[in-house]
Amino acid sequence: MNIILLGAPGAGKGTQASMLADKYHLLHISTGDIFRANIKGGTEIGKLAKSYIDKGQLVPDSVTCDIVKDRLGWDDAKSGYMLDGFPRNIYQAEQLDKFADVDICLNIDVDPSLLMDRICGRRVCSCGESYHISTLNGATTCKKCGKELYRRADDNPETVAARLETYAKQTAPLIDYYKAQGKLVAVDGGKGSPEEVFDRICGRLDKLI
Ligand code: ADP
Ligand code: ZN
């Protein structure tokens, strides 16, 4: 089963993707994580990606599509994956249709007015966990592994505003693209805790997987 995950920045894609990948035994592939690993490693792709990510823009399609095509060709992707953060525009979706079989497009729908606060209040850990400051009670370390939490470089108000605009213009049209293919599963990701959203998603996916 190959699933792609759609949702605005701050919709909870990363959190839900890792929980869903565990439950359904799918490989979790996040293009944002791939770019951040490249930035950390100081690679050429990392340097290029950073110049776009810092501005809240999409990394060029040629680079992004090549990375995803290559990653989906590895053996560990053969038994199903959860693609988080790709495609992000119609061109990427058309390319993906050429080299992959998408079974389900899961859209996590969140009221746009919630997104700025969710992202700017987000603190993340290198282990993959993320928190909102309102639930940390002043704590600065990860509850799961004890490491120091930090704020993603692109989680500042200016970059978030640009990311939300990029999403609205380029990514949101994918909802109709996958609806037309009969693959869309839309779930409300704005109400309730991450666990409640997860249960809501599973309620839908259990019938399809
Ligand atoms: P979010 O969904 O919260 O914005 P991601 O980690 O998915 O976070 O992405 C971070 C940034 O990485 C994006 O703002 C964009 O610059 C870049 N990026 C991620 N996926 C893609 C993609 N499919 N195409 C182009 N750029 C991407
Ligand atoms: Zn941690």
PDB file of C-alpha atoms and ligand atoms in Angstrom:
ATOM      1  CA  MET A   1       0.000   0.000   0.000  1.00  0.00           C
ATOM      2  CA  ASN A   2       1.462   3.342  -1.067  1.00  0.00           C
ATOM      3  CA  ILE A   3       0.042   6.408   0.634  1.00  0.00           C
ATOM      4  CA  ILE A   4       0.804  10.060   0.093  1.00  0.00           C
ATOM      5  CA  LEU A   5       0.111  12.572   2.785  1.00  0.00           C
ATOM      6  CA  LEU A   6      -1.184  16.046   1.994  1.00  0.00           C
ATOM      7  CA  GLY A   7      -1.655  18.909   4.396  1.00  0.00           C
ATOM      8  CA  ALA A   8      -0.589  22.477   5.045  1.00  0.00           C
ATOM      9  CA  PRO A   9       2.575  23.193   7.032  1.00  0.00           C
ATOM     10  CA  GLY A  10       1.586  22.594  10.661  1.00  0.00           C
ATOM     11  CA  ALA A  11      -1.252  20.211   9.807  1.00  0.00           C
ATOM     12  CA  GLY A  12       0.590  17.426  11.618  1.00  0.00           C
ATOM     13  CA  LYS A  13       1.834  15.457   8.612  1.00  0.00           C
ATOM     14  CA  GLY A  14       5.119  14.425  10.220  1.00  0.00           C
ATOM     15  CA  THR A  15       3.557  13.302  13.507  1.00  0.00           C
ATOM     16  CA  GLN A  16       0.769  11.353  11.847  1.00  0.00           C
ATOM     17  CA  ALA A  17       3.063   9.885   9.189  1.00  0.00           C
ATOM     18  CA  SER A  18       5.404   8.302  11.704  1.00  0.00           C
ATOM     19  CA  MET A  19       2.537   6.850  13.771  1.00  0.00           C
ATOM     20  CA  LEU A  20       0.786   5.555  10.643  1.00  0.00           C
ATOM     21  CA  ALA A  21       3.985   4.106   9.211  1.00  0.00           C
ATOM     22  CA  ASP A  22       4.470   2.132  12.469  1.00  0.00           C
ATOM     23  CA  LYS A  23       0.908   0.862  12.573  1.00  0.00           C
ATOM     24  CA  TYR A  24       0.627  -0.174   8.934  1.00  0.00           C
ATOM     25  CA  HIS A  25       4.274  -1.232   8.516  1.00  0.00           C
ATOM     26  CA  LEU A  26       5.018   1.327   5.852  1.00  0.00           C
ATOM     27  CA  LEU A  27       8.296   3.071   5.113  1.00  0.00           C
ATOM     28  CA  HIS A  28       8.080   6.750   6.110  1.00  0.00           C
ATOM     29  CA  ILE A  29       9.720   8.993   3.531  1.00  0.00           C
ATOM     30  CA  SER A  30       9.737  12.734   4.249  1.00  0.00           C
ATOM     31  CA  THR A  31      11.242  15.062   1.651  1.00  0.00           C
ATOM     32  CA  GLY A  32      11.611  17.782   4.323  1.00  0.00           C
ATOM     33  CA  ASP A  33      13.636  15.344   6.486  1.00  0.00           C
ATOM     34  CA  ILE A  34      15.782  14.369   3.480  1.00  0.00           C
ATOM     35  CA  PHE A  35      16.551  18.033   2.791  1.00  0.00           C
ATOM     36  CA  ARG A  36      17.301  18.763   6.460  1.00  0.00           C
ATOM     37  CA  ALA A  37      19.683  15.772   6.628  1.00  0.00           C
ATOM     38  CA  ASN A  38      21.449  17.127   3.536  1.00  0.00           C
ATOM     39  CA  ILE A  39      21.695  20.605   5.061  1.00  0.00           C
ATOM     40  CA  LYS A  40      23.175  19.119   8.237  1.00  0.00           C
ATOM     41  CA  GLY A  41      25.619  17.050   6.210  1.00  0.00           C
ATOM     42  CA  GLY A  42      26.699  20.092   4.184  1.00  0.00           C
ATOM     43  CA  THR A  43      26.024  18.422   0.803  1.00  0.00           C
ATOM     44  CA  GLU A  44      25.501  20.311  -2.477  1.00  0.00           C
ATOM     45  CA  ILE A  45      21.812  19.357  -2.407  1.00  0.00           C
ATOM     46  CA  GLY A  46      21.657  20.674   1.159  1.00  0.00           C
ATOM     47  CA  LYS A  47      23.159  24.028   0.161  1.00  0.00           C
ATOM     48  CA  LEU A  48      20.747  24.409  -2.733  1.00  0.00           C
ATOM     49  CA  ALA A  49      17.725  23.279  -0.680  1.00  0.00           C
ATOM     50  CA  LYS A  50      18.536  25.663   2.165  1.00  0.00           C
ATOM     51  CA  SER A  51      18.386  28.687  -0.107  1.00  0.00           C
ATOM     52  CA  TYR A  52      14.760  27.835  -0.949  1.00  0.00           C
ATOM     53  CA  ILE A  53      13.644  26.471   2.427  1.00  0.00           C
ATOM     54  CA  ASP A  54      14.807  29.637   4.204  1.00  0.00           C
ATOM     55  CA  LYS A  55      12.508  31.647   1.953  1.00  0.00           C
ATOM     56  CA  GLY A  56       9.514  29.344   2.371  1.00  0.00           C
ATOM     57  CA  GLN A  57       9.696  28.334  -1.294  1.00  0.00           C
ATOM     58  CA  LEU A  58       9.717  24.913  -2.910  1.00  0.00           C
ATOM     59  CA  VAL A  59      13.039  23.321  -3.752  1.00  0.00           C
ATOM     60  CA  PRO A  60      13.174  23.025  -7.592  1.00  0.00           C
ATOM     61  CA  ASP A  61      11.158  20.138  -9.043  1.00  0.00           C
ATOM     62  CA  SER A  62      14.096  18.642 -10.948  1.00  0.00           C
ATOM     63  CA  VAL A  63      16.064  18.105  -7.725  1.00  0.00           C
ATOM     64  CA  THR A  64      13.111  16.983  -5.621  1.00  0.00           C
ATOM     65  CA  CYS A  65      11.674  14.558  -8.187  1.00  0.00           C
ATOM     66  CA  ASP A  66      15.083  12.897  -8.709  1.00  0.00           C
ATOM     67  CA  ILE A  67      15.522  12.376  -4.972  1.00  0.00           C
ATOM     68  CA  VAL A  68      12.078  10.813  -4.573  1.00  0.00           C
ATOM     69  CA  LYS A  69      12.367   8.652  -7.679  1.00  0.00           C
ATOM     70  CA  ASP A  70      15.692   7.303  -6.449  1.00  0.00           C
ATOM     71  CA  ARG A  71      14.418   6.697  -2.889  1.00  0.00           C
ATOM     72  CA  LEU A  72      11.307   4.831  -4.063  1.00  0.00           C
ATOM     73  CA  GLY A  73      13.539   2.506  -6.062  1.00  0.00           C
ATOM     74  CA  TRP A  74      15.272   1.104  -2.980  1.00  0.00           C
ATOM     75  CA  ASP A  75      14.294  -2.391  -1.815  1.00  0.00           C
ATOM     76  CA  ASP A  76      12.832  -1.180   1.488  1.00  0.00           C
ATOM     77  CA  ALA A  77      10.197   0.786  -0.430  1.00  0.00           C
ATOM     78  CA  LYS A  78       8.878  -2.297  -2.222  1.00  0.00           C
ATOM     79  CA  SER A  79       6.441  -3.307   0.499  1.00  0.00           C
ATOM     80  CA  GLY A  80       4.683   0.034   0.817  1.00  0.00           C
ATOM     81  CA  TYR A  81       5.418   3.590   1.876  1.00  0.00           C
ATOM     82  CA  MET A  82       4.009   6.725   3.385  1.00  0.00           C
ATOM     83  CA  LEU A  83       5.213   9.710   1.407  1.00  0.00           C
ATOM     84  CA  ASP A  84       5.191  12.860   3.535  1.00  0.00           C
ATOM     85  CA  GLY A  85       5.776  16.199   1.795  1.00  0.00           C
ATOM     86  CA  PHE A  86       5.739  15.000  -1.813  1.00  0.00           C
ATOM     87  CA  PRO A  87       4.136  15.820  -4.192  1.00  0.00           C
ATOM     88  CA  ARG A  88       3.763  19.511  -3.430  1.00  0.00           C
ATOM     89  CA  ASN A  89       2.566  20.789  -6.796  1.00  0.00           C
ATOM     90  CA  ILE A  90       0.780  19.422  -9.868  1.00  0.00           C
ATOM     91  CA  TYR A  91       4.002  18.868 -11.821  1.00  0.00           C
ATOM     92  CA  GLN A  92       5.438  16.683  -9.027  1.00  0.00           C
ATOM     93  CA  ALA A  93       2.171  14.702  -8.869  1.00  0.00           C
ATOM     94  CA  GLU A  94       2.298  14.088 -12.626  1.00  0.00           C
ATOM     95  CA  GLN A  95       5.904  12.931 -12.358  1.00  0.00           C
ATOM     96  CA  LEU A  96       5.040  10.665  -9.427  1.00  0.00           C
ATOM     97  CA  ASP A  97       2.296   9.064 -11.516  1.00  0.00           C
ATOM     98  CA  LYS A  98       5.014   8.049 -13.993  1.00  0.00           C
ATOM     99  CA  PHE A  99       7.267   6.237 -11.532  1.00  0.00           C
ATOM    100  CA  ALA A 100       4.968   5.104  -8.696  1.00  0.00           C
ATOM    101  CA  ASP A 101       1.547   3.671  -7.943  1.00  0.00           C
ATOM    102  CA  VAL A 102      -0.284   5.790  -5.418  1.00  0.00           C
ATOM    103  CA  ASP A 103      -3.144   3.928  -3.713  1.00  0.00           C
ATOM    104  CA  ILE A 104      -4.408   6.563  -1.300  1.00  0.00           C
ATOM    105  CA  CYS A 105      -3.988  10.297  -0.859  1.00  0.00           C
ATOM    106  CA  LEU A 106      -4.630  11.197   2.756  1.00  0.00           C
ATOM    107  CA  ASN A 107      -5.397  14.877   3.277  1.00  0.00           C
ATOM    108  CA  ILE A 108      -5.100  16.228   6.794  1.00  0.00           C
ATOM    109  CA  ASP A 109      -7.371  19.212   6.805  1.00  0.00           C
ATOM    110  CA  VAL A 110      -6.760  21.979   9.353  1.00  0.00           C
ATOM    111  CA  ASP A 111      -8.358  25.405   9.637  1.00  0.00           C
ATOM    112  CA  PRO A 112      -5.709  27.846   8.284  1.00  0.00           C
ATOM    113  CA  SER A 113      -6.165  30.179  11.271  1.00  0.00           C
ATOM    114  CA  LEU A 114      -4.588  27.525  13.546  1.00  0.00           C
ATOM    115  CA  LEU A 115      -1.460  26.938  11.505  1.00  0.00           C
ATOM    116  CA  MET A 116       0.725  29.965  12.331  1.00  0.00           C
ATOM    117  CA  ASP A 117       0.497  29.350  16.092  1.00  0.00           C
ATOM    118  CA  ARG A 118       0.996  25.622  15.714  1.00  0.00           C
ATOM    119  CA  ILE A 119       4.208  26.055  13.737  1.00  0.00           C
ATOM    120  CA  CYS A 120       5.716  29.001  15.574  1.00  0.00           C
ATOM    121  CA  GLY A 121       5.075  27.232  18.898  1.00  0.00           C
ATOM    122  CA  ARG A 122       6.603  24.000  17.682  1.00  0.00           C
ATOM    123  CA  ARG A 123       9.760  22.614  19.284  1.00  0.00           C
ATOM    124  CA  VAL A 124      11.386  19.555  17.786  1.00  0.00           C
ATOM    125  CA  CYS A 125      13.901  16.903  18.814  1.00  0.00           C
ATOM    126  CA  SER A 126      16.502  15.245  16.623  1.00  0.00           C
ATOM    127  CA  CYS A 127      14.833  11.896  17.495  1.00  0.00           C
ATOM    128  CA  GLY A 128      11.795  12.980  15.444  1.00  0.00           C
ATOM    129  CA  GLU A 129       9.438  13.967  18.288  1.00  0.00           C
ATOM    130  CA  SER A 130       7.779  17.346  18.212  1.00  0.00           C
ATOM    131  CA  TYR A 131       5.947  19.352  20.861  1.00  0.00           C
ATOM    132  CA  HIS A 132       3.991  22.566  21.199  1.00  0.00           C
ATOM    133  CA  ILE A 133       5.311  25.014  23.811  1.00  0.00           C
ATOM    134  CA  SER A 134       1.849  25.187  25.397  1.00  0.00           C
ATOM    135  CA  THR A 135       2.236  21.569  26.544  1.00  0.00           C
ATOM    136  CA  LEU A 136       5.875  21.743  27.646  1.00  0.00           C
ATOM    137  CA  ASN A 137       5.361  23.722  30.894  1.00  0.00           C
ATOM    138  CA  GLY A 138       8.759  25.321  30.465  1.00  0.00           C
ATOM    139  CA  ALA A 139      10.589  22.041  29.793  1.00  0.00           C
ATOM    140  CA  THR A 140      13.366  22.338  27.197  1.00  0.00           C
ATOM    141  CA  THR A 141      14.209  18.656  26.726  1.00  0.00           C
ATOM    142  CA  CYS A 142      12.521  15.789  24.906  1.00  0.00           C
ATOM    143  CA  LYS A 143      10.239  13.598  27.051  1.00  0.00           C
ATOM    144  CA  LYS A 144      11.090  10.598  24.931  1.00  0.00           C
ATOM    145  CA  CYS A 145      14.902  10.726  24.727  1.00  0.00           C
ATOM    146  CA  GLY A 146      16.048  13.602  26.973  1.00  0.00           C
ATOM    147  CA  LYS A 147      17.814  15.605  24.274  1.00  0.00           C
ATOM    148  CA  GLU A 148      17.549  19.394  24.053  1.00  0.00           C
ATOM    149  CA  LEU A 149      14.604  20.624  21.960  1.00  0.00           C
ATOM    150  CA  TYR A 150      15.066  23.254  19.267  1.00  0.00           C
ATOM    151  CA  ARG A 151      13.068  25.355  16.852  1.00  0.00           C
ATOM    152  CA  ARG A 152      13.332  24.524  13.152  1.00  0.00           C
ATOM    153  CA  ALA A 153      15.095  27.320  11.245  1.00  0.00           C
ATOM    154  CA  ASP A 154      12.063  27.795   8.970  1.00  0.00           C
ATOM    155  CA  ASP A 155       9.563  27.922  11.870  1.00  0.00           C
ATOM    156  CA  ASN A 156       9.698  31.717  12.205  1.00  0.00           C
ATOM    157  CA  PRO A 157       6.723  33.995  11.354  1.00  0.00           C
ATOM    158  CA  GLU A 158       8.125  35.416   8.088  1.00  0.00           C
ATOM    159  CA  THR A 159       9.080  32.059   6.614  1.00  0.00           C
ATOM    160  CA  VAL A 160       5.866  30.441   7.854  1.00  0.00           C
ATOM    161  CA  ALA A 161       3.794  33.128   6.095  1.00  0.00           C
ATOM    162  CA  ALA A 162       5.645  32.353   2.847  1.00  0.00           C
ATOM    163  CA  ARG A 163       5.228  28.583   3.371  1.00  0.00           C
ATOM    164  CA  LEU A 164       1.471  28.995   3.899  1.00  0.00           C
ATOM    165  CA  GLU A 165       1.218  31.038   0.705  1.00  0.00           C
ATOM    166  CA  THR A 166       3.248  28.470  -1.231  1.00  0.00           C
ATOM    167  CA  TYR A 167       0.935  25.768   0.115  1.00  0.00           C
ATOM    168  CA  ALA A 168      -2.254  27.630  -0.870  1.00  0.00           C
ATOM    169  CA  LYS A 169      -1.050  28.403  -4.396  1.00  0.00           C
ATOM    170  CA  GLN A 170       0.846  25.262  -5.337  1.00  0.00           C
ATOM    171  CA  THR A 171      -0.058  22.363  -3.047  1.00  0.00           C
ATOM    172  CA  ALA A 172      -3.766  22.809  -2.226  1.00  0.00           C
ATOM    173  CA  PRO A 173      -4.778  22.158  -5.894  1.00  0.00           C
ATOM    174  CA  LEU A 174      -3.558  18.579  -5.379  1.00  0.00           C
ATOM    175  CA  ILE A 175      -6.665  17.878  -3.305  1.00  0.00           C
ATOM    176  CA  ASP A 176      -8.783  18.101  -6.460  1.00  0.00           C
ATOM    177  CA  TYR A 177      -6.139  16.255  -8.479  1.00  0.00           C
ATOM    178  CA  TYR A 178      -6.422  13.186  -6.237  1.00  0.00           C
ATOM    179  CA  LYS A 179     -10.177  13.550  -5.781  1.00  0.00           C
ATOM    180  CA  ALA A 180     -10.530  13.256  -9.557  1.00  0.00           C
ATOM    181  CA  GLN A 181      -8.497  10.030  -9.398  1.00  0.00           C
ATOM    182  CA  GLY A 182     -10.852   8.676  -6.695  1.00  0.00           C
ATOM    183  CA  LYS A 183      -7.945   8.350  -4.243  1.00  0.00           C
ATOM    184  CA  LEU A 184      -8.691  11.110  -1.765  1.00  0.00           C
ATOM    185  CA  VAL A 185      -9.335  10.388   1.922  1.00  0.00           C
ATOM    186  CA  ALA A 186      -9.877  13.652   3.812  1.00  0.00           C
ATOM    187  CA  VAL A 187      -9.705  13.791   7.590  1.00  0.00           C
ATOM    188  CA  ASP A 188     -10.167  16.690  10.012  1.00  0.00           C
ATOM    189  CA  GLY A 189      -6.797  17.292  11.670  1.00  0.00           C
ATOM    190  CA  GLY A 190      -7.812  20.459  13.497  1.00  0.00           C
ATOM    191  CA  LYS A 191      -9.947  19.027  16.302  1.00  0.00           C
ATOM    192  CA  GLY A 192      -8.554  16.992  19.199  1.00  0.00           C
ATOM    193  CA  SER A 193      -5.148  15.719  20.253  1.00  0.00           C
ATOM    194  CA  PRO A 194      -2.670  14.105  17.837  1.00  0.00           C
ATOM    195  CA  GLU A 195      -3.840  10.715  19.185  1.00  0.00           C
ATOM    196  CA  GLU A 196      -7.475  11.566  18.457  1.00  0.00           C
ATOM    197  CA  VAL A 197      -6.594  12.660  14.927  1.00  0.00           C
ATOM    198  CA  PHE A 198      -4.622   9.421  14.537  1.00  0.00           C
ATOM    199  CA  ASP A 199      -7.657   7.343  15.621  1.00  0.00           C
ATOM    200  CA  ARG A 200      -9.843   9.287  13.181  1.00  0.00           C
ATOM    201  CA  ILE A 201      -7.424   8.545  10.341  1.00  0.00           C
ATOM    202  CA  CYS A 202      -7.139   4.861  11.271  1.00  0.00           C
ATOM    203  CA  GLY A 203     -10.926   4.604  11.334  1.00  0.00           C
ATOM    204  CA  ARG A 204     -10.863   5.529   7.663  1.00  0.00           C
ATOM    205  CA  LEU A 205      -7.749   3.647   6.589  1.00  0.00           C
ATOM    206  CA  ASP A 206      -8.661   0.375   8.359  1.00  0.00           C
ATOM    207  CA  LYS A 207     -11.489  -0.014   5.857  1.00  0.00           C
ATOM    208  CA  LEU A 208      -9.133   0.415   2.902  1.00  0.00           C
ATOM    209  CA  ILE A 209      -5.921  -1.367   3.909  1.00  0.00           C
TER     210      ILE A 209
HETATM  211  P1  ADP B   1       6.194  21.699   6.322  1.00  0.00           P
HETATM  212  O1  ADP B   1       5.173  20.826   5.680  1.00  0.00           O
HETATM  213  O2  ADP B   1       5.921  21.949   7.758  1.00  0.00           O
HETATM  214  O3  ADP B   1       6.439  22.985   5.579  1.00  0.00           O
HETATM  215  P2  ADP B   1       8.444  19.959   5.456  1.00  0.00           P
HETATM  216  O4  ADP B   1       9.467  19.408   6.377  1.00  0.00           O
HETATM  217  O5  ADP B   1       7.545  19.007   4.758  1.00  0.00           O
HETATM  218  O6  ADP B   1       7.622  20.990   6.359  1.00  0.00           O
HETATM  219  O7  ADP B   1       9.164  20.864   4.348  1.00  0.00           O
HETATM  220  C1  ADP B   1      10.079  21.879   4.677  1.00  0.00           C
HETATM  221  C2  ADP B   1      10.545  22.598   3.424  1.00  0.00           C
HETATM  222  O8  ADP B   1      11.257  21.677   2.562  1.00  0.00           O
HETATM  223  C3  ADP B   1       9.449  23.165   2.532  1.00  0.00           C
HETATM  224  O9  ADP B   1       9.041  24.450   2.955  1.00  0.00           O
HETATM  225  C4  ADP B   1      10.140  23.198   1.158  1.00  0.00           C
HETATM  226  O10 ADP B   1      10.996  24.325   1.046  1.00  0.00           O
HETATM  227  C5  ADP B   1      11.014  21.958   1.196  1.00  0.00           C
HETATM  228  N1  ADP B   1      10.319  20.799   0.570  1.00  0.00           N
HETATM  229  C6  ADP B   1       9.845  19.695   1.213  1.00  0.00           C
HETATM  230  N2  ADP B   1       9.229  18.848   0.352  1.00  0.00           N
HETATM  231  C7  ADP B   1       9.304  19.448  -0.880  1.00  0.00           C
HETATM  232  C8  ADP B   1       8.837  19.118  -2.187  1.00  0.00           C
HETATM  233  N3  ADP B   1       8.134  17.996  -2.440  1.00  0.00           N
HETATM  234  N4  ADP B   1       9.120  19.972  -3.209  1.00  0.00           N
HETATM  235  C9  ADP B   1       9.813  21.102  -2.992  1.00  0.00           C
HETATM  236  N5  ADP B   1      10.256  21.491  -1.791  1.00  0.00           N
HETATM  237  C10 ADP B   1      10.011  20.691  -0.731  1.00  0.00           C
HETATM  238 ZN    ZN B   2      13.845  13.135  21.456  1.00  0.00          ZN
END
